[in-house]
Amino acid sequence: MDGRGWNTWGEGAAFGLQHGMAVIPYALLKYYRKLNLSGDEAMLLIHLLSFRQVEGIEFPSLEDLQTVTGRSISVIAGELQKLMKEGFISIDGTNDELRDFHYEQYNFTGLFNKLGAVLAEAAQEAAEGRTAGANHSGHASTRIAASPAATVSVEAESRNLFSIFEKEFGRPLSPMECETISGWVDQDRYPEELILLALKESVFAGKVHFRYIDRILLEWSRNRVKNAQDVKNYNQKFRNGGR
């Protein structure tokens, strides 16, 4: 295939992408763990939504789902049962009287209701955090002074980590980056104060990326650094050559 042929192929692929995209709620990507969903279960919901939107299939078969997930039918069936039992999805039966035909379709009302509740909870927590910060004027906040946008406070525990990181990075976070932050909090159990201090360190070092921040947190964890005073002592010890 010559250069023109590859260009034509690329244009065709681009056309297909434009006309074959599914709209996935960002809240599902961001909060699925808060809903006690595994990554596979969240991906199964995404596939169900995609089948409806892109292919017009309201009730994909287990074989259809096996093809796109690469997992066994028994595993998929178990996950569907869990999603229905916990109210994320339900099955509606509909009769087409004109064609004398009965068909079934997945109903996502439960999923959307749960996502709405999570979004409301997050908004309430953010509002309460701002109120607490405004009423806590008797204490000075520690802020990054490396740039005009570097205004991270490491004091208020209820700060929205996602919005703080987005402000420092100067762009929206990707789902993978949000997942990384959630992992620091939920799995590694790093205090929010420590995460913000690691972000501060990365800004001062001019290395504002997640891998560098993760290395800082891991190093601190290995050295039992748990708060701002520990960070100060650790940095002092490091500057003195470990003495």
XYZ file of N, CA, C and O in Angstrom, residues 118-226:
436
model
N -23.630 9.366 44.569
C -22.194 9.538 44.830
C -21.742 10.946 44.467
O -20.961 11.571 45.197
N -22.227 11.467 43.343
C -21.868 12.824 42.941
C -22.380 13.845 43.955
O -21.686 14.817 44.278
N -23.595 13.634 44.459
C -24.146 14.547 45.462
C -23.317 14.500 46.740
O -23.047 15.542 47.364
N -22.893 13.305 47.130
C -22.069 13.161 48.330
C -20.725 13.863 48.158
O -20.246 14.556 49.069
N -20.124 13.703 46.968
C -18.835 14.348 46.711
C -18.972 15.866 46.723
O -18.109 16.583 47.251
N -20.062 16.368 46.141
C -20.283 17.811 46.120
C -20.493 18.349 47.534
O -19.994 19.426 47.892
N -21.225 17.586 48.352
C -21.464 18.006 49.739
C -20.160 18.032 50.532
O -19.890 18.969 51.281
N -19.325 16.998 50.353
C -18.053 16.954 51.063
C -17.153 18.108 50.646
O -16.465 18.708 51.479
N -17.155 18.431 49.338
C -16.337 19.552 48.867
C -16.826 20.867 49.461
O -16.027 21.717 49.867
N -18.162 21.037 49.516
C -18.719 22.272 50.073
C -18.403 22.396 51.556
O -18.046 23.467 52.050
N -18.529 21.292 52.294
C -18.220 21.313 53.718
C -16.742 21.578 53.954
O -16.365 22.249 54.918
N -15.892 21.047 53.039
C -14.459 21.297 53.161
C -14.121 22.759 52.965
O -13.292 23.333 53.674
N -14.791 23.397 51.984
C -14.545 24.831 51.754
C -15.014 25.652 52.950
O -14.360 26.614 53.357
N -16.171 25.270 53.524
C -16.689 25.992 54.684
C -15.759 25.847 55.880
O -15.461 26.815 56.586
N -15.279 24.616 56.095
C -14.363 24.381 57.205
C -13.082 25.169 57.036
O -12.536 25.727 57.982
N -12.592 25.246 55.795
C -11.376 25.998 55.540
C -11.561 27.483 55.786
O -10.678 28.168 56.307
N -12.752 28.002 55.415
C -13.012 29.427 55.612
C -13.143 29.771 57.088
O -12.750 30.853 57.535
N -13.704 28.843 57.879
C -13.893 29.089 59.305
C -12.653 28.793 60.126
O -12.626 29.047 61.326
N -11.635 28.250 59.481
C -10.430 27.851 60.200
C -9.332 28.884 60.001
O -8.174 28.564 59.780
N -9.699 30.157 60.057
C -8.768 31.232 59.737
C -7.700 31.427 60.789
O -6.742 32.165 60.579
N -7.831 30.779 61.944
C -6.839 30.940 62.996
C -5.554 30.199 62.715
O -4.585 30.338 63.451
N -5.520 29.387 61.664
C -4.329 28.613 61.331
C -3.866 28.991 59.936
O -4.671 29.160 59.034
N -2.579 29.096 59.762
C -2.032 29.449 58.458
C -1.892 28.200 57.612
O -1.515 27.148 58.104
N -2.206 28.302 56.331
C -2.061 27.190 55.405
C -0.660 27.188 54.810
O -0.088 28.234 54.539
N -0.122 25.981 54.593
C 1.156 25.847 53.918
C 0.889 25.750 52.434
O 0.201 24.848 51.985
N 1.457 26.654 51.631
C 1.164 26.702 50.201
C 2.441 26.608 49.384
O 3.504 27.044 49.805
N 2.308 26.043 48.197
C 3.416 25.958 47.268
C 3.623 27.313 46.631
O 2.695 27.952 46.165
N 4.862 27.757 46.579
C 5.148 29.077 46.033
C 5.966 28.991 44.765
O 6.591 29.963 44.349
N 5.983 27.838 44.111
C 6.823 27.679 42.934
C 6.261 28.401 41.724
O 6.990 28.748 40.807
N 4.940 28.610 41.660
C 4.326 29.272 40.514
C 3.015 29.875 40.982
O 2.497 29.526 42.036
N 2.387 30.800 40.180
C 1.110 31.390 40.587
C 0.024 30.354 40.783
O -0.880 30.540 41.600
N 0.083 29.257 40.026
C -0.962 28.232 40.145
C -0.702 27.279 41.300
O -1.557 26.474 41.654
N 0.500 27.341 41.908
C 0.856 26.385 42.950
C 0.366 26.879 44.293
O 1.059 27.563 45.016
N -0.872 26.531 44.625
C -1.492 27.019 45.860
C -2.054 25.875 46.682
O -3.174 25.920 47.165
N -1.269 24.823 46.820
C -1.758 23.642 47.530
C -1.663 23.854 49.028
O -0.621 24.178 49.558
N -2.753 23.670 49.727
C -2.748 23.700 51.188
C -2.690 22.277 51.688
O -3.409 21.412 51.216
N -1.826 22.008 52.657
C -1.668 20.648 53.175
C -2.312 20.505 54.540
O -2.014 19.580 55.272
N -3.192 21.410 54.910
C -3.744 21.379 56.252
C -5.103 20.707 56.324
O -5.331 19.838 57.157
N -6.033 21.109 55.484
C -7.411 20.606 55.597
C -7.523 19.207 55.019
O -7.275 18.977 53.851
N -7.928 18.237 55.855
C -7.987 16.844 55.424
C -9.103 16.598 54.418
O -9.044 15.644 53.644
N -10.125 17.450 54.427
C -11.261 17.220 53.545
C -11.098 17.892 52.185
O -12.040 17.969 51.417
N -9.911 18.364 51.874
C -9.681 18.993 50.569
C -9.942 17.993 49.448
O -9.714 16.789 49.597
N -10.350 18.510 48.325
C -10.591 17.660 47.164
C -9.269 17.420 46.452
O -8.756 18.302 45.772
N -8.705 16.224 46.619
C -7.413 15.920 46.030
C -7.429 16.036 44.512
O -6.471 16.510 43.904
N -8.531 15.602 43.899
C -8.582 15.640 42.439
C -8.474 17.075 41.926
O -7.699 17.362 41.006
N -9.245 17.985 42.501
C -9.224 19.363 42.019
C -7.884 20.027 42.303
O -7.408 20.843 41.512
N -7.241 19.683 43.431
C -5.931 20.252 43.752
C -4.898 19.787 42.735
O -4.103 20.587 42.222
N -4.901 18.495 42.423
C -3.952 17.981 41.440
C -4.209 18.593 40.064
O -3.267 18.923 39.335
N -5.478 18.736 39.689
C -5.798 19.344 38.397
C -5.291 20.783 38.329
O -4.799 21.239 37.289
N -5.386 21.501 39.443
C -4.902 22.884 39.474
C -3.388 22.920 39.305
O -2.849 23.749 38.569
N -2.682 22.016 39.957
C -1.231 21.989 39.866
C -0.748 21.539 38.486
O 0.231 22.061 37.959
N -1.458 20.563 37.899
C -1.069 20.062 36.583
C -1.553 20.976 35.461
O -1.087 20.878 34.339
N -2.512 21.847 35.778
C -3.025 22.773 34.774
C -3.873 22.119 33.713
O -3.993 22.633 32.595
N -4.495 20.992 34.055
C -5.325 20.259 33.091
C -6.180 19.264 33.849
O -5.887 18.920 35.008
N -7.248 18.751 33.227
C -8.038 17.689 33.864
C -7.212 16.413 34.004
O -6.346 16.128 33.174
N -7.459 15.661 35.045
C -6.777 14.393 35.236
C -7.407 13.311 34.365
O -8.607 13.340 34.092
N -6.591 12.363 33.945
C -7.111 11.223 33.199
C -7.731 10.231 34.176
O -7.445 10.263 35.388
N -8.586 9.317 33.696
C -9.134 8.288 34.591
C -8.052 7.489 35.298
O -8.197 7.132 36.472
N -6.956 7.187 34.605
C -5.871 6.433 35.221
C -5.226 7.223 36.352
O -4.879 6.669 37.401
N -5.075 8.536 36.167
C -4.496 9.376 37.215
C -5.428 9.468 38.423
O -4.976 9.445 39.574
N -6.727 9.573 38.162
C -7.694 9.558 39.269
C -7.633 8.236 40.010
O -7.720 8.191 41.248
N -7.460 7.155 39.274
C -7.343 5.831 39.872
C -6.099 5.750 40.752
O -6.119 5.151 41.835
N -5.003 6.380 40.298
C -3.763 6.374 41.073
C -3.960 7.088 42.405
O -3.550 6.589 43.466
N -4.593 8.253 42.369
C -4.839 9.001 43.605
C -5.742 8.205 44.538
O -5.501 8.124 45.751
N -6.791 7.607 43.989
C -7.690 6.791 44.808
C -6.942 5.629 45.452
O -7.199 5.264 46.597
N -6.006 5.035 44.702
C -5.209 3.941 45.241
C -4.325 4.384 46.396
O -4.161 3.648 47.377
N -3.754 5.588 46.289
C -2.947 6.118 47.394
C -3.773 6.238 48.671
O -3.292 5.952 49.755
N -5.033 6.671 48.500
C -5.885 6.898 49.668
C -6.491 5.598 50.180
O -6.424 5.292 51.377
N -7.078 4.816 49.279
C -7.867 3.651 49.679
C -7.022 2.410 49.948
O -7.312 1.638 50.874
N -5.990 2.179 49.126
C -5.195 0.957 49.248
C -3.928 1.176 50.076
O -3.650 0.431 51.004
N -3.173 2.211 49.728
C -1.919 2.466 50.442
C -2.129 3.165 51.775
O -1.234 3.188 52.614
N -3.315 3.780 51.945
C -3.664 4.450 53.197
C -2.729 5.615 53.506
O -2.423 5.883 54.671
N -2.270 6.304 52.463
C -1.472 7.498 52.710
C -2.391 8.620 53.196
O -3.449 8.851 52.610
N -2.019 9.345 54.239
C -2.827 10.498 54.659
C -2.860 11.549 53.550
O -1.880 11.708 52.800
N -3.970 12.270 53.443
C -4.073 13.300 52.412
C -2.972 14.345 52.582
O -2.436 14.856 51.600
N -2.642 14.655 53.831
C -1.577 15.623 54.087
C -0.276 15.177 53.439
O 0.448 15.976 52.827
N 0.033 13.883 53.536
C 1.282 13.364 52.991
C 1.267 13.392 51.462
O 2.289 13.675 50.821
N 0.116 13.092 50.864
C 0.004 13.135 49.404
C 0.243 14.549 48.893
O 0.955 14.767 47.904
N -0.318 15.529 49.579
C -0.134 16.917 49.159
C 1.298 17.382 49.376
O 1.829 18.175 48.592
N 1.935 16.883 50.428
C 3.347 17.217 50.643
C 4.225 16.612 49.546
O 5.193 17.236 49.096
N 3.885 15.400 49.107
C 4.629 14.787 48.000
C 4.431 15.581 46.714
O 5.374 15.758 45.921
N 3.208 16.071 46.492
C 2.957 16.930 45.338
C 3.800 18.192 45.438
O 4.385 18.663 44.452
N 3.883 18.758 46.625
C 4.683 19.957 46.853
C 6.154 19.694 46.535
O 6.821 20.506 45.875
N 6.657 18.553 46.994
C 8.045 18.194 46.720
C 8.293 18.081 45.217
O 9.340 18.504 44.713
N 7.345 17.501 44.501
C 7.522 17.330 43.058
C 7.541 18.677 42.336
O 8.267 18.858 41.360
N 6.724 19.625 42.826
C 6.703 20.960 42.224
C 8.040 21.649 42.439
O 8.622 22.238 41.518
N 8.551 21.577 43.659
C 9.846 22.198 43.961
C 10.970 21.576 43.133
O 11.919 22.262 42.746
N 10.859 20.270 42.868
C 11.891 19.577 42.101
C 11.712 19.768 40.597
O 12.588 19.376 39.816
N 10.579 20.363 40.190
C 10.315 20.540 38.763
C 9.991 19.254 38.054
O 10.197 19.122 36.848
N 9.476 18.266 38.807
C 9.141 16.964 38.231
C 7.692 16.641 38.576
O 7.413 15.713 39.348
N 6.774 17.403 38.011
C 5.364 17.250 38.359
C 4.746 16.144 37.501
O 4.104 16.410 36.482
N 4.984 14.912 37.892
C 4.325 13.783 37.236
C 4.106 12.686 38.265
O 4.765 12.625 39.317
N 3.172 11.810 37.979
C 2.678 10.862 38.973
C 3.735 9.841 39.382
O 3.772 9.429 40.543
N 4.576 9.418 38.474
C 5.574 8.426 38.850
C 6.545 8.984 39.888
O 6.956 8.277 40.815
N 6.907 10.250 39.732
C 7.830 10.860 40.686
C 7.161 11.000 42.054
O 7.764 10.713 43.092
N 5.900 11.424 42.053
C 5.162 11.560 43.318
C 5.006 10.203 43.989
O 5.156 10.079 45.214
N 4.731 9.166 43.210
C 4.572 7.822 43.768
C 5.875 7.337 44.394
O 5.861 6.693 45.448
N 7.011 7.656 43.753
C 8.309 7.261 44.315
C 8.570 7.970 45.640
O 9.130 7.382 46.569
N 8.169 9.242 45.722
C 8.329 9.986 46.975
C 7.519 9.316 48.085
O 8.021 9.069 49.189
N 6.261 9.017 47.794
C 5.395 8.402 48.805
C 5.919 7.035 49.230
O 5.871 6.683 50.418
N 6.429 6.269 48.285
C 6.966 4.950 48.607
C 8.208 5.077 49.481
O 8.372 4.322 50.454
N 9.072 6.020 49.151
C 10.279 6.232 49.950
C 9.922 6.671 51.366
O 10.511 6.195 52.350
N 8.971 7.571 51.479
C 8.538 8.011 52.809
C 7.937 6.852 53.600
O 8.171 6.723 54.798
N 7.136 6.031 52.928
C 6.523 4.899 53.603
C 7.575 3.943 54.146
O 7.466 3.440 55.265
N 8.624 3.699 53.361
C 9.699 2.808 53.792
C 10.440 3.369 55.000
O 10.993 2.602 55.801
N 10.462 4.685 55.113
C 11.176 5.330 56.209
C 10.236 5.821 57.310
O 10.626 6.652 58.129
N 8.999 5.322 57.279
C 8.001 5.618 58.313
C 7.732 7.112 58.459
O 7.578 7.633 59.565
N 7.705 7.792 57.349
C 7.346 9.211 57.319
C 5.838 9.300 57.185
O 5.272 8.836 56.193
N 5.159 9.895 58.177
C 3.703 9.861 58.209
C 3.038 11.237 58.262
O 1.824 11.325 58.078
